[in-house]
Amino acid sequence: MTSAPMTSDPGTSAPQPAAAGGPMIAIEAVSKWYGEVRVLSGCSTAVTRGEVVVVCGPSGSGKSTLLKCVNALEPFQEGQITVDGTRVRDRATNLPRLRARVGMVFQHFELFPHLSVIDNLTLAPRKVLGRSREAAVRRGLDLLARVGLSAHAQKHPGQLSGGQQQRVAIARALAMDPVVMLFDEPTSALDPEMVGEVLDVMVELARDGMTMMVVTHEMGFARKVADRVVFMDRGEIVEDVPKDTFFDRPRSERAQQFLSKILAH
Amino acid sequence: MFGHFDLSVIVDALPYLFAEGMVFTLTLTALAASGGIVLGTGLALLRLSGVPGLTHAAKFYVELMRALPLVLVIFWFYFLVPYLGAWAIGSATPIQVGAFASALVTFTLFEAAYFSEIVRAGIQSIPKGQSAAARALGMSYAQTMRLVVLPQAFRNMLPLLLTQTIVLFQDTSLVYVLSLTDFLGAASKVAQRDGRLVEMYLFAALVYFAVCFAASLLVRRLQARTAIVR
């Protein structure tokens, strides 16, 4: 693969600690290899405070990998990502502390099956943030109410439907009071009839002003709440444009093809 | 020879067999199993640490222990530990290590190798997404293991850990080579003293069977109760 970085040269842009109004997430010329295979090629984009950015693209395009680089669940070999002023690829960075401020929702929910729903919500706030059990439970119950699952606090994840589990997973991430939320295909593993309830929670979250980076195929969600759409293909960011531009006048042929496939039915 | 089967021999020996022999056997089993599981968990974590030196050291230890007959290890430790101890503290004469302490150390170190393989498999049975979720919430490696991975892993491996403990329970009878009196050793002494080999060895076999059978029933019940609904 012989692709050059698409956007600005990171060598010249000094790392900026994000002041208020600065980008919440700055991704600069990020490249990643699995051995010989290059999975990300010079990806650059940014998410400003309060912005909702949808990342889409065909499977294997690297969108989930890029998302996982943001909280360093995946290492990357070149470039830099800065989250709220903290450089991700920096030996001096305390990664657990960084991750505690970045909420993440996974495709397969990844609730802790050995714990009740309320314990899922309070574990990290207590053990990582050092909150008291009472404070953590109070906050957890508030969040469960917000995602409409107050009645299920004492159940175990295995007793809930997929849609309910994913709503708990969103509440679990919110319990850490994150400054930004990452969503990795949050509805792809759900039965179709449960997609709506999860998207409703996400739409509400977006309207409350949460900064969000969302990897998803749900173009309806993108149309409704996204500010910008980042389209990826083969490890590159091909388009990074406002939502309306993406849906109405996609520039690249690859994005046009992707849209025609995904919107055909 | 069964014509002379004499139950009173067994009845008379019961206090000695259980108060001395079985208490010893159960004590050694419980202590060695606890120590072995703790040490085995440590070995499993080293082996999975991804740090080449630690991984290889743990692997070598496990392979070595699993390649040696238990009786050999028991002898080896019994004769070697006093000298190793003396060397460690710089003493000129071998230190005094009781037969029980020596046996306990041996069984703990030996069983740790077997337990570590069970624990390793248990940890690997937990989906990668679980530790990713824990780390995404800001947990350290230690917290991820302690709060998320190990609690689930131990539930999954509880039946295997208990099964291995049942094997250990049987293996403790090998302490007779150190002249320690476990349950089988006690039965054996009575058998020799009274010339009642048939009664005592039959009874000993029956007791071992009863204990192990009861334990394996318990394992099955625990298995059903601790299963995690996914």
XYZ file of C-alpha atoms in Angstrom:
495
model
C 0.000 0.000 0.000
C 1.503 3.307 -1.045
C -0.628 5.986 0.467
C 0.652 9.204 1.946
C -0.946 11.011 4.865
C -3.998 12.836 3.597
C -3.889 15.918 5.752
C -1.599 18.255 7.570
C 1.960 17.305 8.410
C 2.197 16.500 12.119
C 5.859 17.486 12.281
C 5.013 21.135 12.007
C 2.028 21.283 14.303
C 3.176 21.662 17.872
C 1.193 19.531 20.356
C -1.478 21.786 21.725
C -2.835 21.269 25.182
C -6.545 21.542 24.575
C -7.861 24.725 26.022
C -11.605 25.154 26.274
C -12.883 25.129 22.717
C -9.837 23.243 21.445
C -10.247 19.759 20.049
C -11.255 17.105 22.534
C -9.597 14.494 20.363
C -6.837 15.364 17.916
C -5.712 12.517 15.672
C -2.570 13.385 13.748
C -1.086 11.212 11.007
C -1.708 7.968 12.862
C -0.348 4.811 11.247
C -0.517 1.301 12.589
C 0.844 -2.024 11.467
C 0.068 -5.593 12.471
C 3.477 -6.991 11.630
C 3.868 -6.289 7.917
C 0.240 -5.388 7.354
C -0.540 -1.699 7.474
C -4.006 -1.251 8.985
C -4.009 2.529 9.450
C -2.334 4.938 7.048
C -1.708 8.497 8.151
C -5.129 9.107 9.648
C -5.799 12.651 10.786
C -8.987 14.145 12.124
C -10.286 15.927 15.177
C -13.335 15.936 17.397
C -14.150 19.228 19.065
C -15.994 19.605 22.340
C -19.679 18.775 22.098
C -19.275 17.420 18.604
C -20.664 14.095 17.406
C -18.502 12.460 14.771
C -19.670 9.310 13.031
C -16.960 7.071 11.581
C -18.157 4.728 8.871
C -16.761 2.609 6.110
C -16.714 -0.946 4.824
C -15.688 -3.718 7.204
C -11.930 -4.018 7.534
C -11.477 -0.332 6.784
C -9.787 0.272 10.138
C -12.506 2.354 11.761
C -12.759 0.258 14.938
C -8.981 0.062 15.146
C -8.694 3.843 14.907
C -11.296 4.233 17.659
C -9.387 1.857 19.935
C -6.209 3.859 19.350
C -7.919 6.871 20.929
C -7.894 5.275 24.402
C -4.791 3.207 23.664
C -6.534 -0.149 23.769
C -4.653 -0.616 20.508
C -1.088 0.661 20.209
C -0.030 2.557 17.089
C 3.446 3.042 15.723
C 3.330 6.476 14.098
C 1.622 9.774 14.668
C -0.021 11.150 17.759
C -3.435 11.264 19.353
C -4.193 13.891 21.947
C -7.237 13.490 24.187
C -8.218 16.551 26.192
C -4.600 17.687 26.200
C -3.086 14.299 27.080
C -0.858 12.598 24.512
C -1.810 8.956 24.114
C 1.469 7.752 22.619
C 3.778 9.040 25.288
C 5.655 6.989 27.861
C 4.939 9.581 30.509
C 1.190 9.302 30.070
C -0.699 7.430 32.764
C -2.952 5.390 30.486
C -5.360 4.112 33.173
C -5.952 7.691 34.254
C -6.549 8.742 30.655
C -8.933 5.850 30.014
C -10.878 6.654 33.179
C -11.938 9.897 31.473
C -12.825 8.320 28.131
C -16.009 6.255 28.071
C -16.154 3.322 25.703
C -19.032 1.171 24.527
C -18.231 -2.106 22.796
C -19.938 -4.044 20.052
C -20.459 -7.038 22.352
C -21.372 -4.976 25.460
C -18.686 -6.627 27.611
C -20.629 -6.245 30.822
C -19.049 -8.157 33.686
C -21.233 -11.295 33.875
C -20.237 -12.187 37.440
C -21.575 -8.900 38.813
C -25.084 -7.512 39.133
C -26.080 -4.578 36.956
C -25.585 -2.052 39.751
C -22.188 -3.569 40.622
C -21.201 -3.265 36.967
C -21.958 0.441 37.239
C -20.212 1.027 40.560
C -17.086 -1.138 40.269
C -14.848 1.287 38.383
C -16.107 4.473 40.080
C -15.286 2.883 43.447
C -12.015 1.164 42.573
C -10.615 3.632 40.051
C -12.071 6.973 41.156
C -12.207 6.057 44.845
C -15.854 7.019 45.290
C -17.763 5.715 48.276
C -20.178 2.857 47.709
C -23.145 5.092 48.576
C -22.134 7.822 46.132
C -21.410 5.306 43.404
C -24.722 3.501 43.910
C -26.657 6.776 43.933
C -25.034 7.841 40.666
C -25.485 4.348 39.208
C -29.199 4.309 39.984
C -29.591 7.769 38.422
C -27.946 6.532 35.246
C -30.023 3.353 35.176
C -33.127 5.520 35.390
C -31.800 7.611 32.544
C -31.454 4.546 30.286
C -34.818 3.237 31.490
C -33.575 0.215 33.413
C -34.206 1.094 37.056
C -36.102 -2.147 37.622
C -33.097 -4.250 36.669
C -30.434 -2.989 39.086
C -30.110 -6.256 40.976
C -30.214 -8.568 37.951
C -27.185 -10.083 36.305
C -26.309 -9.157 32.716
C -27.199 -12.650 31.483
C -30.811 -12.053 32.472
C -31.148 -9.009 30.209
C -31.800 -8.709 26.491
C -29.033 -7.495 24.181
C -30.549 -4.039 23.926
C -30.861 -3.778 27.685
C -27.268 -4.957 28.149
C -25.990 -2.328 25.758
C -27.940 0.391 27.588
C -26.358 -0.813 30.848
C -22.962 -0.678 29.129
C -23.602 2.947 28.140
C -24.634 3.742 31.718
C -21.499 1.979 32.999
C -19.309 4.190 30.822
C -21.212 7.313 31.879
C -20.778 6.410 35.557
C -17.122 7.461 35.213
C -18.250 10.971 34.178
C -16.204 10.820 30.974
C -15.306 13.897 28.948
C -15.844 12.001 25.712
C -17.614 8.793 24.695
C -16.363 6.286 22.132
C -18.829 3.845 20.569
C -17.517 0.826 18.682
C -20.381 -0.458 16.509
C -22.766 -0.358 19.469
C -25.735 -1.805 17.573
C -24.079 -4.339 15.233
C -24.498 -7.281 17.597
C -28.137 -6.509 18.371
C -31.293 -8.067 17.034
C -32.967 -5.510 14.748
C -35.852 -4.806 17.091
C -33.418 -3.709 19.819
C -31.376 -1.272 17.770
C -33.857 1.567 18.304
C -33.752 1.572 22.107
C -29.948 1.833 22.106
C -29.877 4.544 19.450
C -32.503 6.511 21.404
C -30.169 6.596 24.414
C -27.298 7.714 22.195
C -29.364 10.436 20.525
C -30.372 11.771 23.908
C -26.754 11.718 25.034
C -25.728 13.675 21.931
C -28.460 16.244 22.542
C -27.196 16.673 26.093
C -23.953 17.877 24.573
C -21.721 14.837 25.078
C -18.686 14.699 22.833
C -18.983 11.470 20.882
C -16.994 9.468 18.364
C -19.207 6.738 16.980
C -18.227 3.895 14.688
C -21.492 2.700 13.177
C -23.348 1.634 10.055
C -26.519 3.317 11.295
C -26.821 6.076 8.728
C -30.157 7.130 10.197
C -28.371 7.920 13.447
C -25.659 9.774 11.530
C -28.236 11.879 9.706
C -30.041 12.692 12.920
C -27.254 13.670 15.301
C -23.842 13.652 13.617
C -22.048 16.924 13.077
C -19.455 15.365 10.823
C -18.913 12.065 9.090
C -15.505 10.467 8.703
C -15.453 7.868 5.956
C -12.655 5.304 6.030
C -11.531 2.728 3.528
C -8.498 0.456 3.596
C -6.966 2.140 6.612
C -7.283 5.672 5.280
C -9.581 8.534 6.068
C -11.101 9.196 2.662
C -13.614 11.847 3.639
C -13.963 14.023 6.678
C -16.865 16.391 6.029
C -20.003 17.856 7.565
C -22.882 15.416 7.652
C -24.943 17.037 4.913
C -22.013 17.173 2.544
C -21.361 13.507 3.099
C -24.902 12.392 2.409
C -25.756 14.883 -0.349
C -22.503 15.369 -2.232
C -19.903 12.739 -1.317
C -16.732 13.683 -3.156
C -14.932 10.367 -3.434
C -16.071 7.498 -5.564
C -15.473 5.082 -2.699
C -17.852 6.992 -0.425
C -20.444 7.170 -3.213
C -20.242 3.417 -3.696
C -20.448 2.784 0.044
C -23.484 5.025 0.395
C -25.281 3.533 -2.570
C -24.788 0.047 -1.108
C -25.781 0.910 2.417
C -28.737 3.142 1.497
C -29.993 0.952 -1.348
C -32.497 -0.915 0.777
C -8.916 -65.530 54.366
C -12.227 -63.668 54.406
C -13.521 -66.283 56.784
C -11.707 -64.585 59.617
C -12.889 -61.104 58.729
C -12.998 -59.251 62.027
C -14.882 -55.948 62.113
C -13.871 -55.245 65.703
C -10.286 -54.666 64.517
C -11.522 -51.735 62.489
C -13.839 -50.423 65.205
C -11.064 -50.478 67.773
C -8.707 -48.643 65.460
C -11.192 -45.917 64.445
C -10.103 -43.228 66.938
C -6.477 -43.609 65.937
C -7.198 -43.806 62.197
C -9.265 -40.628 62.139
C -7.928 -38.493 64.980
C -4.351 -39.081 63.893
C -4.296 -40.288 60.320
C -7.228 -38.540 58.680
C -6.594 -35.238 60.457
C -3.038 -35.306 59.154
C -4.165 -36.180 55.623
C -6.821 -33.457 55.522
C -4.517 -30.855 57.054
C -1.789 -31.549 54.536
C -4.294 -31.592 51.667
C -5.929 -28.320 52.688
C -2.662 -26.461 53.299
C -0.936 -27.754 50.171
C -4.000 -27.067 48.010
C -4.333 -23.481 49.292
C -0.638 -22.804 48.899
C -0.580 -24.543 45.536
C -3.483 -22.499 44.183
C -1.957 -19.211 45.344
C 1.474 -20.092 43.977
C -0.068 -21.624 40.854
C -2.011 -18.431 40.177
C 1.229 -16.480 40.468
C 2.929 -18.858 38.040
C 0.014 -18.584 35.604
C 0.164 -14.774 35.721
C 3.920 -14.862 35.111
C 3.421 -17.251 32.230
C 0.779 -14.965 30.690
C 2.670 -11.766 31.481
C 4.137 -11.504 28.001
C 7.540 -10.656 29.506
C 9.840 -13.235 27.863
C 12.097 -13.868 30.874
C 9.194 -14.365 33.289
C 7.183 -16.439 30.833
C 10.052 -18.812 30.211
C 11.016 -19.123 33.868
C 7.438 -20.037 34.806
C 7.159 -22.429 31.884
C 10.422 -24.149 32.813
C 9.310 -24.572 36.414
C 5.960 -26.065 35.413
C 7.488 -28.409 32.849
C 10.164 -29.548 35.302
C 7.737 -30.326 38.116
C 5.377 -32.139 35.790
C 8.197 -34.258 34.451
C 9.294 -35.592 37.848
C 7.691 -38.388 39.870
C 6.193 -37.002 43.068
C 8.080 -39.501 45.265
C 11.345 -38.274 43.836
C 10.457 -34.665 44.604
C 9.472 -35.618 48.155
C 12.829 -37.296 48.720
C 14.694 -34.568 46.976
C 13.229 -31.822 49.131
C 13.546 -33.795 52.335
C 17.278 -34.245 51.872
C 18.020 -31.026 50.063
C 16.001 -28.370 51.877
C 18.082 -28.499 55.102
C 21.208 -27.780 53.056
C 19.536 -25.130 50.907
C 18.237 -23.450 54.044
C 21.673 -23.528 55.627
C 23.178 -22.044 52.503
C 20.518 -19.346 52.374
C 21.129 -18.161 55.921
C 24.864 -18.829 55.819
C 24.836 -21.557 58.436
C 27.554 -24.213 58.532
C 25.242 -27.020 59.613
C 22.055 -28.132 57.851
C 18.987 -26.453 59.325
C 16.319 -28.549 61.003
C 13.252 -28.981 58.852
C 10.587 -31.277 60.212
C 9.225 -34.004 58.003
C 5.811 -32.330 57.977
C 7.186 -28.934 56.934
C 9.244 -30.628 54.259
C 6.228 -32.548 52.976
C 4.079 -29.420 52.985
C 6.623 -27.427 51.020
C 7.047 -30.284 48.563
C 3.354 -30.773 47.913
C 2.764 -27.036 47.625
C 5.547 -26.560 45.086
C 4.615 -29.704 43.180
C 0.890 -29.044 43.044
C 1.479 -25.397 42.103
C 2.738 -26.628 38.737
C -0.522 -28.494 38.094
C -2.729 -25.756 39.512
C -0.968 -23.150 37.401
C -1.966 -24.953 34.212
C -5.584 -25.034 35.361
C -5.476 -21.345 36.284
C -3.801 -20.452 33.003
C -6.523 -22.218 31.026
C -9.133 -20.542 33.223
C -7.730 -17.076 32.546
C -7.497 -17.768 28.837
C -11.122 -18.883 28.794
C -12.244 -15.337 29.645
C -12.947 -13.368 26.451
C -10.385 -10.658 25.623
C -13.203 -8.113 25.513
C -13.621 -8.434 29.269
C -10.146 -7.165 30.052
C -10.495 -4.547 27.299
C -13.676 -3.302 28.995
C -11.970 -3.231 32.379
C -8.976 -1.320 31.028
C -11.269 1.059 29.147
C -12.801 1.934 32.532
C -9.365 2.961 33.788
C -8.452 -0.162 35.714
C -4.795 -1.101 36.090
C -3.543 -4.520 35.029
C -3.727 -5.707 38.637
C -7.281 -4.415 39.094
C -8.360 -5.926 35.783
C -7.086 -9.307 36.923
C -8.297 -9.128 40.494
C -11.726 -7.615 39.932
C -12.757 -8.836 36.495
C -10.740 -11.696 35.017
C -9.825 -13.897 38.004
C -13.264 -13.925 39.667
C -14.749 -15.219 36.417
C -11.832 -17.534 35.725
C -12.014 -19.134 39.176
C -15.717 -19.804 38.744
C -14.967 -21.553 35.474
C -12.118 -23.600 36.872
C -13.544 -24.461 40.291
C -14.472 -28.013 39.235
C -10.961 -28.632 37.882
C -9.299 -27.141 40.960
C -11.340 -29.392 43.220
C -10.698 -32.421 41.052
C -6.971 -31.722 41.270
C -7.360 -31.371 45.039
C -8.954 -34.821 45.159
C -5.891 -36.180 43.365
C -3.728 -34.373 45.905
C -5.756 -35.923 48.723
C -4.857 -39.352 47.385
C -1.235 -38.447 46.675
C -0.609 -37.316 50.252
C -0.381 -41.022 51.147
C 3.117 -40.892 49.639
C 4.351 -39.204 52.818
C 4.895 -42.710 54.181
C 8.368 -42.477 52.615
C 9.163 -39.790 55.213
C 7.773 -41.989 57.989
C 4.857 -39.620 58.483
C 1.577 -41.115 59.567
C -1.271 -40.098 57.319
C -4.545 -41.995 57.073
C -3.144 -44.810 54.958
C -0.005 -44.895 57.093
C -2.116 -45.230 60.244
C -4.135 -48.033 58.703
C -0.934 -49.707 57.620
C 0.551 -49.537 61.124
C -2.522 -51.114 62.674
C -2.540 -53.743 59.952
C 1.052 -54.711 60.676
C 0.648 -54.602 64.431
C -2.474 -56.738 64.560
C -1.721 -58.827 61.503
C -5.016 -57.691 59.988
C -3.997 -56.611 56.500
C -7.277 -57.523 54.769
C -9.536 -55.629 57.133
C -7.406 -52.520 57.353
C -6.556 -52.123 53.681
C -10.124 -52.829 52.616
C -11.386 -50.286 55.104
C -8.798 -47.720 54.001
C -9.809 -48.181 50.378
C -13.464 -47.770 51.324
C -12.768 -44.527 53.185
C -10.704 -43.066 50.324
C -13.481 -43.994 47.923
C -16.180 -42.485 50.139
C -14.311 -39.215 50.615
C -13.429 -38.824 46.936
C -16.887 -39.804 45.765
C -18.514 -37.325 48.125
C -16.076 -34.658 46.979
C -16.810 -35.256 43.324
C -20.554 -35.019 44.012
C -19.835 -31.700 45.682
C -17.877 -30.601 42.617
C -20.871 -31.332 40.418
C -23.220 -29.383 42.663
C -20.840 -26.422 42.807
C -20.486 -26.515 39.061
C -24.226 -26.055 38.648
C -24.432 -23.332 41.283
C -21.512 -21.158 40.241
C -22.067 -21.283 36.487
C -22.266 -17.751 35.127
C -25.220 -16.971 32.927
C -23.782 -15.273 29.878
